[in-house]
Backbone as JSON, one array per atom type, in Angstrom:
{
  "sequence": "XXXXXXXXXXXXXXXXXXXXXXXXXXXXXXXXXXXXXXXXXXXXXXXXXXXXXXXXXXXXXXXXXXXXXXXXXXXXXXXXXXXXXXXXXXXXXXXXXXXXXXXXXXXXXXXXXXXXXXXXXXXXXXXXXXXXXXXXXXXXXXXXX",
  "N": [[-29.33, 40.68, 11.56], [-28.09, 38.66, 9.01], [-27.02, 37.65, 5.75], [-26.37, 34.45, 4.8], [-24.59, 32.37, 2.69], [-24.51, 29.27, 1.17], [-22.31, 28.76, -0.9], [-21.23, 26.92, -2.65], [-23.02, 25.6, -4.34], [-24.81, 27.48, -5.22], [-26.48, 29.57, -7.44], [-26.64, 32.93, -8.82], [-25.05, 34.64, -7.26], [-23.95, 37.25, -7.41], [-26.26, 38.8, -7.58], [-27.41, 38.25, -5.1], [-25.52, 39.4, -3.4], [-25.82, 42.07, -4.2], [-28.47, 42.6, -3.39], [-28.06, 42.35, -0.65], [-26.35, 44.52, -0.23], [-27.98, 46.71, -1.0], [-29.93, 46.54, 0.98], [-28.43, 46.95, 3.19], [-27.23, 44.8, 4.64], [-25.13, 42.43, 6.15], [-23.26, 40.14, 4.18], [-22.31, 36.85, 3.8], [-20.41, 34.45, 2.21], [-19.86, 31.06, 1.78], [-17.57, 28.61, 0.78], [-15.68, 25.9, -0.77], [-12.16, 25.52, -1.52], [-12.12, 24.88, -4.2], [-13.71, 26.55, -5.6], [-13.73, 29.75, -6.98], [-14.64, 32.81, -6.03], [-15.89, 35.82, -7.28], [-17.1, 38.31, -6.08], [-18.51, 41.31, -5.17], [-19.12, 43.18, -2.16], [-19.42, 41.08, -0.32], [-18.46, 38.88, 2.22], [-16.11, 36.51, 1.83], [-15.67, 33.18, 2.63], [-13.39, 30.68, 2.68], [-12.83, 27.15, 2.59], [-11.29, 23.94, 3.32], [-11.67, 21.18, 1.06], [-12.71, 19.03, 2.38], [-14.93, 16.45, 3.64], [-18.04, 17.72, 4.3], [-16.98, 20.1, 5.35], [-17.51, 22.79, 4.71], [-20.26, 22.92, 5.26], [-20.33, 22.37, 8.03], [-18.94, 24.57, 8.99], [-20.67, 26.64, 8.24], [-22.92, 25.94, 9.79], [-21.92, 26.36, 12.36], [-21.53, 29.09, 12.25], [-24.01, 30.29, 11.86], [-26.67, 32.27, 13.19], [-29.5, 33.26, 15.22], [-32.11, 34.83, 13.43], [-30.65, 35.13, 11.09], [-30.43, 34.75, 7.51], [-30.33, 31.96, 5.58], [-29.07, 30.72, 2.57], [-29.4, 27.91, 0.77], [-29.14, 24.66, -0.79], [-29.12, 22.46, 0.66], [-30.78, 20.29, 2.65], [-30.23, 19.4, 5.24], [-28.66, 21.48, 6.32], [-30.6, 23.44, 6.21], [-32.42, 22.51, 8.13], [-30.85, 22.82, 10.43], [-30.6, 25.61, 10.42], [-33.3, 26.38, 10.82], [-33.64, 25.31, 13.37], [-32.08, 27.0, 14.82], [-33.51, 29.27, 14.83], [-33.26, 30.79, 12.57], [-33.84, 31.85, 9.19], [-34.42, 30.06, 6.14], [-33.76, 29.5, 2.7], [-34.17, 28.05, -0.5], [-32.14, 28.07, -3.47], [-33.9, 28.04, -5.62], [-36.05, 29.37, -4.75], [-37.81, 28.3, -2.88], [-39.01, 28.61, 0.32], [-37.8, 27.36, 3.23], [-39.55, 25.84, 5.86], [-40.74, 24.98, 9.16], [-42.99, 23.57, 8.65], [-42.73, 22.46, 6.09], [-40.3, 21.13, 5.83], [-39.95, 18.46, 6.72], [-41.4, 16.93, 4.81], [-39.92, 17.54, 2.51], [-37.42, 16.39, 3.11], [-38.2, 13.72, 3.33], [-39.05, 13.22, 0.69], [-36.63, 13.5, -0.66], [-35.26, 11.31, 0.39], [-36.84, 9.2, -0.61], [-36.35, 9.56, -3.34], [-33.64, 8.9, -3.42], [-33.77, 6.18, -2.77], [-35.21, 5.27, -5.03], [-33.34, 5.83, -7.08], [-31.34, 4.03, -6.37], [-32.65, 1.68, -6.93], [-32.71, 1.9, -9.57], [-34.82, 3.22, -10.71], [-36.21, 5.55, -12.75], [-36.08, 9.0, -12.12], [-37.43, 12.36, -12.11], [-35.85, 14.52, -14.44], [-33.57, 17.11, -13.67], [-34.51, 20.35, -14.24], [-33.25, 22.92, -16.4], [-32.04, 25.98, -15.09], [-34.19, 28.73, -15.08], [-35.07, 32.07, -16.18], [-37.35, 32.85, -14.86], [-37.3, 31.23, -12.58], [-35.08, 32.29, -11.29], [-36.02, 34.89, -10.82], [-38.16, 34.33, -9.07], [-36.73, 33.3, -6.87], [-35.18, 35.59, -6.08], [-37.24, 37.37, -5.5], [-38.51, 36.04, -3.32], [-36.4, 36.04, -1.52], [-36.17, 38.79, -1.01], [-38.66, 39.07, 0.19], [-38.3, 37.57, 2.57], [-36.37, 39.19, 3.8], [-37.78, 41.58, 4.2], [-40.17, 40.98, 5.55], [-40.19, 38.97, 7.55], [-38.82, 39.5, 9.9]],
  "CA": [[-29.64, 39.85, 10.42], [-27.05, 38.5, 8.0], [-27.32, 36.66, 4.71], [-25.33, 33.43, 4.76], [-24.79, 31.65, 1.43], [-23.8, 28.03, 0.87], [-22.0, 29.21, -2.26], [-20.74, 25.83, -3.52], [-24.0, 25.21, -5.35], [-25.83, 28.51, -5.34], [-26.32, 30.56, -8.52], [-27.1, 34.3, -8.53], [-24.27, 35.2, -6.14], [-23.83, 38.71, -7.54], [-27.56, 39.38, -7.25], [-27.57, 38.14, -3.64], [-24.67, 40.44, -2.81], [-26.44, 43.37, -4.49], [-29.62, 42.74, -2.48], [-27.47, 42.6, 0.67], [-25.84, 45.9, -0.21], [-29.12, 47.63, -1.05], [-30.63, 46.47, 2.26], [-27.44, 47.19, 4.23], [-27.15, 43.56, 5.41], [-23.9, 41.67, 5.93], [-23.39, 38.96, 3.34], [-21.19, 35.92, 3.96], [-20.48, 33.34, 1.28], [-19.0, 29.97, 2.2], [-17.31, 27.62, -0.26], [-14.38, 25.28, -0.64], [-11.11, 26.13, -2.36], [-12.32, 24.56, -5.61], [-14.5, 27.63, -6.18], [-13.16, 31.09, -6.87], [-15.76, 33.74, -6.1], [-15.57, 37.21, -7.58], [-18.35, 38.97, -5.7], [-18.34, 42.49, -4.32], [-20.01, 43.31, -1.0], [-19.65, 39.81, 0.36], [-17.32, 38.31, 2.91], [-15.93, 35.17, 1.29], [-15.03, 32.26, 3.56], [-12.94, 29.49, 1.97], [-12.54, 26.01, 3.46], [-10.81, 22.74, 2.66], [-12.72, 20.43, 0.39], [-13.05, 17.86, 3.17], [-16.34, 16.09, 3.77], [-18.92, 18.58, 5.12], [-16.26, 21.18, 6.02], [-18.24, 24.05, 4.49], [-21.54, 22.83, 5.97], [-20.07, 22.49, 9.47], [-18.57, 25.97, 9.23], [-21.9, 27.42, 8.16], [-23.78, 25.66, 10.95], [-21.32, 27.03, 13.52], [-21.59, 30.54, 12.03], [-25.41, 30.73, 11.85], [-27.3, 32.78, 14.41], [-30.91, 33.62, 15.12], [-32.48, 35.92, 12.51], [-29.91, 35.1, 9.83], [-31.09, 34.12, 6.36], [-29.43, 31.01, 4.94], [-29.41, 30.31, 1.21], [-28.78, 26.61, 0.58], [-29.9, 23.56, -1.35], [-28.88, 21.36, 1.59], [-31.88, 20.18, 3.61], [-29.65, 19.28, 6.57], [-28.33, 22.84, 6.76], [-31.87, 24.15, 6.41], [-32.94, 22.06, 9.43], [-30.04, 23.48, 11.45], [-30.99, 27.02, 10.43], [-34.61, 26.5, 11.46], [-33.49, 25.03, 14.81], [-31.43, 28.18, 15.43], [-34.45, 30.38, 14.62], [-32.89, 31.55, 11.38], [-34.67, 31.53, 8.04], [-33.67, 29.37, 5.09], [-34.39, 29.53, 1.39], [-33.51, 27.31, -1.56], [-31.86, 28.95, -4.61], [-35.03, 28.08, -6.54], [-37.08, 30.24, -4.18], [-38.6, 27.64, -1.85], [-38.67, 29.0, 1.68], [-37.9, 26.22, 4.13], [-40.25, 26.13, 7.1], [-40.97, 23.79, 9.99], [-44.13, 22.85, 8.08], [-42.45, 21.75, 4.84], [-38.97, 20.5, 5.78], [-40.06, 17.0, 6.84], [-41.81, 16.39, 3.51], [-38.8, 17.68, 1.57], [-36.42, 15.37, 3.45], [-38.76, 12.41, 2.97], [-39.03, 13.11, -0.77], [-35.24, 13.27, -1.03], [-34.97, 9.92, 0.75], [-37.52, 8.33, -1.58], [-35.63, 9.69, -4.6], [-32.41, 8.12, -3.27], [-34.16, 4.77, -2.89], [-35.55, 5.01, -6.43], [-32.11, 5.78, -7.88], [-30.66, 2.76, -6.06], [-33.41, 0.63, -7.63], [-32.61, 2.27, -10.98], [-36.09, 3.78, -11.15], [-35.94, 6.89, -13.27], [-36.76, 10.13, -11.49], [-37.49, 13.53, -12.99], [-34.62, 15.23, -14.74], [-33.52, 18.46, -13.14], [-34.67, 21.32, -15.32], [-32.29, 24.01, -16.47], [-32.49, 27.18, -14.38], [-34.82, 29.7, -15.97], [-35.16, 33.45, -15.71], [-38.47, 32.89, -13.92], [-36.82, 30.62, -11.34], [-34.21, 33.28, -10.66], [-36.87, 35.99, -10.34], [-38.89, 33.82, -7.9], [-35.78, 33.25, -5.77], [-34.86, 36.95, -5.63], [-38.48, 37.91, -4.91], [-38.71, 35.43, -2.01], [-35.33, 36.53, -0.65], [-36.62, 40.13, -0.58], [-39.78, 38.84, 1.11], [-37.73, 37.2, 3.87], [-35.7, 40.37, 4.38], [-38.72, 42.66, 4.54], [-41.41, 40.61, 6.25], [-40.18, 37.94, 8.58], [-38.07, 39.87, 11.1]],
  "C": [[-28.44, 39.85, 9.47], [-27.57, 37.52, 6.94], [-26.11, 35.74, 4.62], [-25.6, 32.56, 3.53], [-23.9, 30.41, 1.39], [-23.45, 28.13, -0.61], [-21.48, 28.1, -3.17], [-21.73, 25.5, -4.63], [-25.08, 26.25, -5.58], [-25.54, 29.44, -6.5], [-26.72, 31.95, -8.0], [-26.32, 34.97, -7.41], [-24.15, 36.72, -6.22], [-25.13, 39.41, -7.2], [-27.82, 39.35, -5.75], [-26.76, 39.23, -2.96], [-25.26, 41.83, -3.03], [-27.64, 43.62, -3.58], [-29.13, 43.03, -1.06], [-27.02, 44.04, 0.8], [-26.99, 46.91, -0.16], [-29.83, 47.69, 0.3], [-29.7, 46.65, 3.46], [-27.35, 46.0, 5.21], [-25.81, 42.89, 5.1], [-24.19, 40.45, 5.08], [-22.12, 38.13, 3.49], [-21.4, 34.73, 3.04], [-19.42, 32.31, 1.65], [-18.82, 28.99, 1.04], [-15.97, 26.96, 0.0], [-13.42, 25.91, -1.64], [-11.24, 25.79, -3.83], [-13.12, 25.63, -6.33], [-13.78, 28.95, -5.97], [-14.32, 32.06, -7.07], [-15.27, 35.15, -6.33], [-16.84, 38.01, -7.35], [-18.02, 40.14, -4.79], [-19.4, 42.49, -3.23], [-20.39, 41.96, -0.41], [-18.34, 39.4, 1.04], [-17.22, 36.86, 2.45], [-15.14, 34.35, 2.31], [-14.68, 30.98, 2.79], [-12.55, 28.4, 2.96], [-11.97, 24.86, 2.63], [-11.98, 22.0, 2.05], [-13.12, 19.17, 1.14], [-14.55, 17.68, 3.33], [-17.05, 17.0, 4.75], [-18.2, 19.76, 5.77], [-16.98, 22.52, 5.87], [-19.54, 24.03, 5.3], [-21.36, 22.99, 7.48], [-19.72, 23.93, 9.82], [-19.79, 26.87, 9.2], [-22.75, 27.19, 9.39], [-23.23, 26.29, 12.21], [-21.46, 28.54, 13.45], [-23.0, 31.09, 12.17], [-25.88, 31.19, 13.22], [-28.78, 33.05, 14.15], [-31.06, 34.84, 14.24], [-31.6, 36.03, 11.27], [-30.8, 34.5, 8.74], [-30.05, 33.25, 5.67], [-29.96, 30.67, 3.56], [-28.65, 29.01, 0.94], [-29.73, 25.64, -0.12], [-29.89, 22.37, -0.39], [-29.96, 21.34, 2.67], [-31.35, 20.08, 5.05], [-29.28, 20.64, 7.14], [-29.59, 23.66, 7.03], [-32.48, 23.78, 7.77], [-32.17, 22.75, 10.56], [-30.41, 24.95, 11.55], [-32.32, 27.21, 11.16], [-34.5, 26.25, 12.97], [-32.84, 26.18, 15.54], [-32.28, 29.44, 15.29], [-33.95, 31.36, 13.56], [-33.89, 31.17, 10.29], [-33.81, 30.86, 6.98], [-34.48, 29.35, 3.81], [-33.52, 28.76, 0.4], [-33.23, 28.28, -2.72], [-32.95, 28.97, -5.67], [-36.19, 28.89, -5.99], [-37.96, 29.59, -3.14], [-38.11, 28.09, -0.48], [-38.87, 27.77, 2.56], [-38.61, 26.66, 5.4], [-40.35, 24.85, 7.91], [-42.11, 22.95, 9.43], [-43.78, 22.05, 6.83], [-41.16, 20.94, 4.85], [-39.05, 18.98, 5.89], [-40.45, 16.35, 5.51], [-40.68, 16.46, 2.48], [-37.73, 16.63, 1.83], [-36.92, 13.98, 3.08], [-38.72, 12.2, 1.45], [-37.61, 12.85, -1.27], [-34.85, 11.81, -0.76], [-35.6, 8.95, -0.25], [-36.83, 8.39, -2.94], [-34.32, 8.89, -4.57], [-32.72, 6.63, -3.43], [-34.48, 4.4, -4.34], [-34.3, 4.94, -7.31], [-31.35, 4.48, -7.63], [-31.33, 1.59, -6.78], [-33.42, 0.85, -9.14], [-33.96, 2.69, -11.56], [-35.83, 5.22, -11.54], [-36.75, 7.94, -12.52], [-36.74, 11.3, -12.47], [-36.1, 14.1, -13.23], [-34.69, 16.63, -14.14], [-33.57, 19.43, -14.31], [-33.6, 22.4, -15.24], [-32.89, 25.23, -15.79], [-33.03, 28.19, -15.39], [-34.77, 31.1, -15.36], [-36.26, 33.57, -14.65], [-38.08, 32.31, -12.56], [-35.96, 31.62, -10.57], [-35.03, 34.43, -10.08], [-37.65, 35.56, -9.09], [-37.97, 33.79, -6.68], [-35.52, 34.65, -5.21], [-36.05, 37.62, -4.97], [-38.69, 37.35, -3.5], [-37.61, 35.81, -1.03], [-35.69, 37.92, -0.13], [-37.76, 40.01, 0.42], [-39.25, 38.49, 2.49], [-37.09, 38.4, 4.57], [-36.72, 41.35, 4.93], [-39.85, 42.27, 5.46], [-41.28, 39.68, 7.43], [-39.39, 38.31, 9.83], [-38.58, 41.16, 11.68]]
}
């Protein structure tokens, strides 16, 4: 088991690394060169800022029983197909039961934006959101493998 982080858009990187260290799990963080990560106990992988370069690298790196942290539904689908687990930085655990609905909702939101139909504003990250994420990450580590 390893923790793989799509670090371009993931908050709580130091907390993720700390959880990895406490549980003696390898932690790998992937990002492009536009991000400078200062995180102990994590292997940092930097890539060109080219289209999907980080995502392709993550998908090639993922193995069964890894835990992927990402906001990207496409990467989550790849993780699930490789029998890895995936979790959103807000704490939503991606499963085969919920991923189709999440992708459909994203598609509908894109259509609404194109039609200039206002969608919900993204709320600022709260302490509770962070706690839910860390709690569900611990749950994945302790219960699903």
